[in-house]
């Protein structure tokens, strides 16, 4: 594989890797995305062309394991990529049918394009070269385009080309979901336009009634004067194509352009989707012009979002791949769409495009570069406050209870049963009890404010969310006479292996330390909000939300008297939840040797007839999340407030304790471990960072990437570089920098937007240079290891390390 830092290149055709590459070669623009499947392919077990609309969900019921369940899926829309050729009366071209002489697939991160260059020999000895280029326009979000350059290498003759819009697709991207209903679409119209030479197809989801219109225009350009191609319309059920006949001449290239326009009923400023799509295709320029505008849009994005990391390995290349996929999932085109940040991108069907707490790992990157977008993505949560209120009330609580998995309207979308592919058993899924998602929502709102200083957002929307979440925590917490403290019962922490006590009839655990601590943090923030939003606005919100003085008193008490469990024999190690200590030890090493490093131990044990709930074995970082999210100062502050004697030197004991017992069955886990080890064990920190980097490009969980990338790990790895290695903390209008640059990085450069101003940070092992853009309006307080520096427009601060 080449090491160009702006490219991901595959130099051989490996059918068994196709699904993985398709996910990694997905092109998207924050409005829609299409997997990197070959144009000539269809879902056949090797290829899986998938087109996904940001927020394009649909609900279906299925009968499975003797019950009816409903899931909200990310819909796979009609395949617009479809383009193929054949010699008359022969089979259509396919990689399995020919001898491949040359193969190269290249994802160009800089320009946002996907390329394939092939040379092959068919069964009749004809050799052909085919170069394809594809884009999903970052300049015009409704447009995608592809180009084929086909060159006969030793033949001349007529070929037939088929350019289609294929609505026969279903949701078939995840093998585990096979038993579930997968027919989401009804095709409501197909046809062509005689004068403008385009075909169209309109599809509608059968429950959410989202309509999508696709229009495709196919044009030919030849190096030799050929008569214009004969064409015919092919229409069958749920499918429409233009079939062309074009004469080819040896060594002369024929260029084929397919420009596709896509509109949906969710769009703004439209009459109806098909009408808009038709209009837009009539105005659409040719491929080269589309490509130029698209590259320019990416150039602008990279200017804001790139970071330079000099090492002797692939770190830079993979970080760019991660930024690339983040920007393809959410871009400025996402801004008006009312969508959240999906855990698996719009790159596949795993986790059904749902929005989880993974946003917690993603927002920092956006806050520091595209704050306008971050604000819009927070609005996804704000708009779903009513649903979160229903959920809280339904469960007997006050305030708002956001769902663990969220989709269209913010209803709880977690699956109620899931399939263990190892055993073939359908099992109850109690992970929805992860109420800590609520703390993540509040944390994201608060950090958006800390980074951007946008108090207006806090005033109008953010504070309401924080207050509602505070109300929820306060009503969930109960007083324990025995402990003389508040506690939270019946929840699940981030570690999804533990959802109930061994042999317990009902799910839920008591006093998950992370959840309890986060609840305290939220209440503490809520109690301080009036300083930012002002007494008047606070009074308005308190009136609206019925928050009384007694309620505030309760918040205050809980935030001082919440119970945090500790492992008994050492008061230094925080217990993941109450009773964790009584669980049995498990020889995780034994499983690692046979099953690989990143274990899904829950599935392995269940197959063996054992219950993971019995053991001290975690899927992912849980207690350690605290050291990931908070500075040591903040942690100590809260522990002291709670009356616990927690010391900075205890942190390492916690890391050691849980590291032994964690299988990293979630890609988020290594991000957290790398982060928390940055200051105590640089070597292990680097190792974990490298593992996190490889999550998707090497598919380290063995087969999960093909179903969708892991956006939390992708953005989290970039955030490790931007905030952890630089020691960047934003707090109360102060920018703290305290770098711990790993030895392997000899140079790091990034641009950040803080409180509305762009600044550049350059870091080597010896020096830190922070420069303020010349067009700054305000000054910024830079705190370097306790020493204050004031930065004004155009200032450059050089600091020896
Ligand atoms: C992890 C969760 C995560 C989800 C979506 C699960 O495997 O355990 O923490 O939110 O994946 O990425």
JSON list of C-alpha atoms in Angstrom, two decimals, residues 528-606:
[
{"chain": "A", "resi": 528, "resn": "UNK", "atom": "CA", "xyz": [-23.97, 27.65, 37.97]},
{"chain": "A", "resi": 529, "resn": "UNK", "atom": "CA", "xyz": [-25.86, 28.46, 34.79]},
{"chain": "A", "resi": 530, "resn": "UNK", "atom": "CA", "xyz": [-27.40, 31.70, 36.00]},
{"chain": "A", "resi": 531, "resn": "UNK", "atom": "CA", "xyz": [-23.94, 33.28, 35.94]},
{"chain": "A", "resi": 532, "resn": "UNK", "atom": "CA", "xyz": [-23.95, 32.84, 32.18]},
{"chain": "A", "resi": 533, "resn": "UNK", "atom": "CA", "xyz": [-27.56, 33.13, 31.11]},
{"chain": "A", "resi": 534, "resn": "UNK", "atom": "CA", "xyz": [-28.47, 35.72, 33.73]},
{"chain": "A", "resi": 535, "resn": "UNK", "atom": "CA", "xyz": [-31.03, 35.65, 36.53]},
{"chain": "A", "resi": 536, "resn": "UNK", "atom": "CA", "xyz": [-33.90, 36.78, 34.31]},
{"chain": "A", "resi": 537, "resn": "UNK", "atom": "CA", "xyz": [-33.55, 34.05, 31.76]},
{"chain": "A", "resi": 538, "resn": "UNK", "atom": "CA", "xyz": [-33.03, 31.52, 34.51]},
{"chain": "A", "resi": 539, "resn": "UNK", "atom": "CA", "xyz": [-36.24, 32.66, 36.19]},
{"chain": "A", "resi": 540, "resn": "UNK", "atom": "CA", "xyz": [-38.12, 32.25, 32.90]},
{"chain": "A", "resi": 541, "resn": "UNK", "atom": "CA", "xyz": [-36.84, 28.75, 32.43]},
{"chain": "A", "resi": 542, "resn": "UNK", "atom": "CA", "xyz": [-37.52, 27.81, 36.04]},
{"chain": "A", "resi": 543, "resn": "UNK", "atom": "CA", "xyz": [-41.08, 29.00, 35.59]},
{"chain": "A", "resi": 544, "resn": "UNK", "atom": "CA", "xyz": [-41.50, 27.08, 32.37]},
{"chain": "A", "resi": 545, "resn": "UNK", "atom": "CA", "xyz": [-39.93, 23.89, 33.71]},
{"chain": "A", "resi": 546, "resn": "UNK", "atom": "CA", "xyz": [-41.46, 24.21, 37.17]},
{"chain": "A", "resi": 547, "resn": "UNK", "atom": "CA", "xyz": [-38.16, 24.24, 39.01]},
{"chain": "A", "resi": 548, "resn": "UNK", "atom": "CA", "xyz": [-38.70, 25.41, 42.59]},
{"chain": "A", "resi": 549, "resn": "UNK", "atom": "CA", "xyz": [-36.31, 26.60, 45.27]},
{"chain": "A", "resi": 550, "resn": "UNK", "atom": "CA", "xyz": [-36.78, 23.23, 46.97]},
{"chain": "A", "resi": 551, "resn": "UNK", "atom": "CA", "xyz": [-35.71, 21.52, 43.76]},
{"chain": "A", "resi": 552, "resn": "UNK", "atom": "CA", "xyz": [-32.53, 23.60, 43.67]},
{"chain": "A", "resi": 553, "resn": "UNK", "atom": "CA", "xyz": [-31.85, 22.67, 47.26]},
{"chain": "A", "resi": 554, "resn": "UNK", "atom": "CA", "xyz": [-32.17, 19.02, 46.28]},
{"chain": "A", "resi": 555, "resn": "UNK", "atom": "CA", "xyz": [-29.72, 19.49, 43.41]},
{"chain": "A", "resi": 556, "resn": "UNK", "atom": "CA", "xyz": [-27.29, 21.08, 45.79]},
{"chain": "A", "resi": 557, "resn": "UNK", "atom": "CA", "xyz": [-27.63, 18.19, 48.26]},
{"chain": "A", "resi": 558, "resn": "UNK", "atom": "CA", "xyz": [-27.26, 15.48, 45.65]},
{"chain": "A", "resi": 559, "resn": "UNK", "atom": "CA", "xyz": [-24.25, 17.22, 44.19]},
{"chain": "A", "resi": 560, "resn": "UNK", "atom": "CA", "xyz": [-22.60, 17.02, 47.61]},
{"chain": "A", "resi": 561, "resn": "UNK", "atom": "CA", "xyz": [-23.80, 13.67, 48.84]},
{"chain": "A", "resi": 562, "resn": "UNK", "atom": "CA", "xyz": [-23.87, 11.30, 45.90]},
{"chain": "A", "resi": 563, "resn": "UNK", "atom": "CA", "xyz": [-22.51, 7.85, 46.56]},
{"chain": "A", "resi": 564, "resn": "UNK", "atom": "CA", "xyz": [-19.47, 6.68, 44.59]},
{"chain": "A", "resi": 565, "resn": "UNK", "atom": "CA", "xyz": [-18.53, 3.04, 45.18]},
{"chain": "A", "resi": 566, "resn": "UNK", "atom": "CA", "xyz": [-14.91, 2.09, 45.80]},
{"chain": "A", "resi": 567, "resn": "UNK", "atom": "CA", "xyz": [-13.25, -1.30, 45.75]},
{"chain": "A", "resi": 568, "resn": "UNK", "atom": "CA", "xyz": [-13.12, -2.24, 49.39]},
{"chain": "A", "resi": 569, "resn": "UNK", "atom": "CA", "xyz": [-9.64, -3.54, 49.94]},
{"chain": "A", "resi": 570, "resn": "UNK", "atom": "CA", "xyz": [-8.19, -0.42, 48.39]},
{"chain": "A", "resi": 571, "resn": "UNK", "atom": "CA", "xyz": [-10.00, 2.85, 48.82]},
{"chain": "A", "resi": 572, "resn": "UNK", "atom": "CA", "xyz": [-8.15, 4.13, 45.77]},
{"chain": "A", "resi": 573, "resn": "UNK", "atom": "CA", "xyz": [-9.87, 2.19, 43.04]},
{"chain": "A", "resi": 574, "resn": "UNK", "atom": "CA", "xyz": [-13.35, 3.30, 42.07]},
{"chain": "A", "resi": 575, "resn": "UNK", "atom": "CA", "xyz": [-15.73, 0.39, 41.71]},
{"chain": "A", "resi": 576, "resn": "UNK", "atom": "CA", "xyz": [-17.40, 0.29, 38.31]},
{"chain": "A", "resi": 577, "resn": "UNK", "atom": "CA", "xyz": [-20.69, -0.27, 40.10]},
{"chain": "A", "resi": 578, "resn": "UNK", "atom": "CA", "xyz": [-21.80, -1.39, 43.50]},
{"chain": "A", "resi": 579, "resn": "UNK", "atom": "CA", "xyz": [-21.11, -5.09, 43.83]},
{"chain": "A", "resi": 580, "resn": "UNK", "atom": "CA", "xyz": [-18.53, -5.28, 41.06]},
{"chain": "A", "resi": 581, "resn": "UNK", "atom": "CA", "xyz": [-16.02, -6.53, 43.58]},
{"chain": "A", "resi": 582, "resn": "UNK", "atom": "CA", "xyz": [-18.04, -9.65, 44.32]},
{"chain": "A", "resi": 583, "resn": "UNK", "atom": "CA", "xyz": [-17.91, -10.80, 40.70]},
{"chain": "A", "resi": 584, "resn": "UNK", "atom": "CA", "xyz": [-15.58, -13.58, 39.63]},
{"chain": "A", "resi": 585, "resn": "UNK", "atom": "CA", "xyz": [-12.25, -13.02, 37.93]},
{"chain": "A", "resi": 586, "resn": "UNK", "atom": "CA", "xyz": [-11.99, -14.34, 34.38]},
{"chain": "A", "resi": 587, "resn": "UNK", "atom": "CA", "xyz": [-8.86, -15.43, 32.57]},
{"chain": "A", "resi": 588, "resn": "UNK", "atom": "CA", "xyz": [-9.21, -12.99, 29.68]},
{"chain": "A", "resi": 589, "resn": "UNK", "atom": "CA", "xyz": [-5.75, -13.87, 28.39]},
{"chain": "A", "resi": 590, "resn": "UNK", "atom": "CA", "xyz": [-6.89, -17.38, 27.60]},
{"chain": "A", "resi": 591, "resn": "UNK", "atom": "CA", "xyz": [-9.61, -15.98, 25.31]},
{"chain": "A", "resi": 592, "resn": "UNK", "atom": "CA", "xyz": [-7.28, -13.47, 23.74]},
{"chain": "A", "resi": 593, "resn": "UNK", "atom": "CA", "xyz": [-4.96, -16.26, 22.64]},
{"chain": "A", "resi": 594, "resn": "UNK", "atom": "CA", "xyz": [-7.72, -18.09, 20.79]},
{"chain": "A", "resi": 595, "resn": "UNK", "atom": "CA", "xyz": [-10.12, -15.34, 19.78]},
{"chain": "A", "resi": 596, "resn": "UNK", "atom": "CA", "xyz": [-7.92, -12.34, 19.02]},
{"chain": "A", "resi": 597, "resn": "UNK", "atom": "CA", "xyz": [-7.25, -9.10, 20.82]},
{"chain": "A", "resi": 598, "resn": "UNK", "atom": "CA", "xyz": [-10.45, -7.10, 20.56]},
{"chain": "A", "resi": 599, "resn": "UNK", "atom": "CA", "xyz": [-12.84, -9.54, 22.13]},
{"chain": "A", "resi": 600, "resn": "UNK", "atom": "CA", "xyz": [-16.62, -9.67, 22.13]},
{"chain": "A", "resi": 601, "resn": "UNK", "atom": "CA", "xyz": [-16.46, -11.77, 25.25]},
{"chain": "A", "resi": 602, "resn": "UNK", "atom": "CA", "xyz": [-20.19, -11.46, 25.89]},
{"chain": "A", "resi": 603, "resn": "UNK", "atom": "CA", "xyz": [-20.91, -13.35, 22.68]},
{"chain": "A", "resi": 604, "resn": "UNK", "atom": "CA", "xyz": [-18.15, -15.91, 23.21]},
{"chain": "A", "resi": 605, "resn": "UNK", "atom": "CA", "xyz": [-19.27, -16.74, 26.75]},
{"chain": "A", "resi": 606, "resn": "UNK", "atom": "CA", "xyz": [-22.94, -16.87, 25.84]}
]
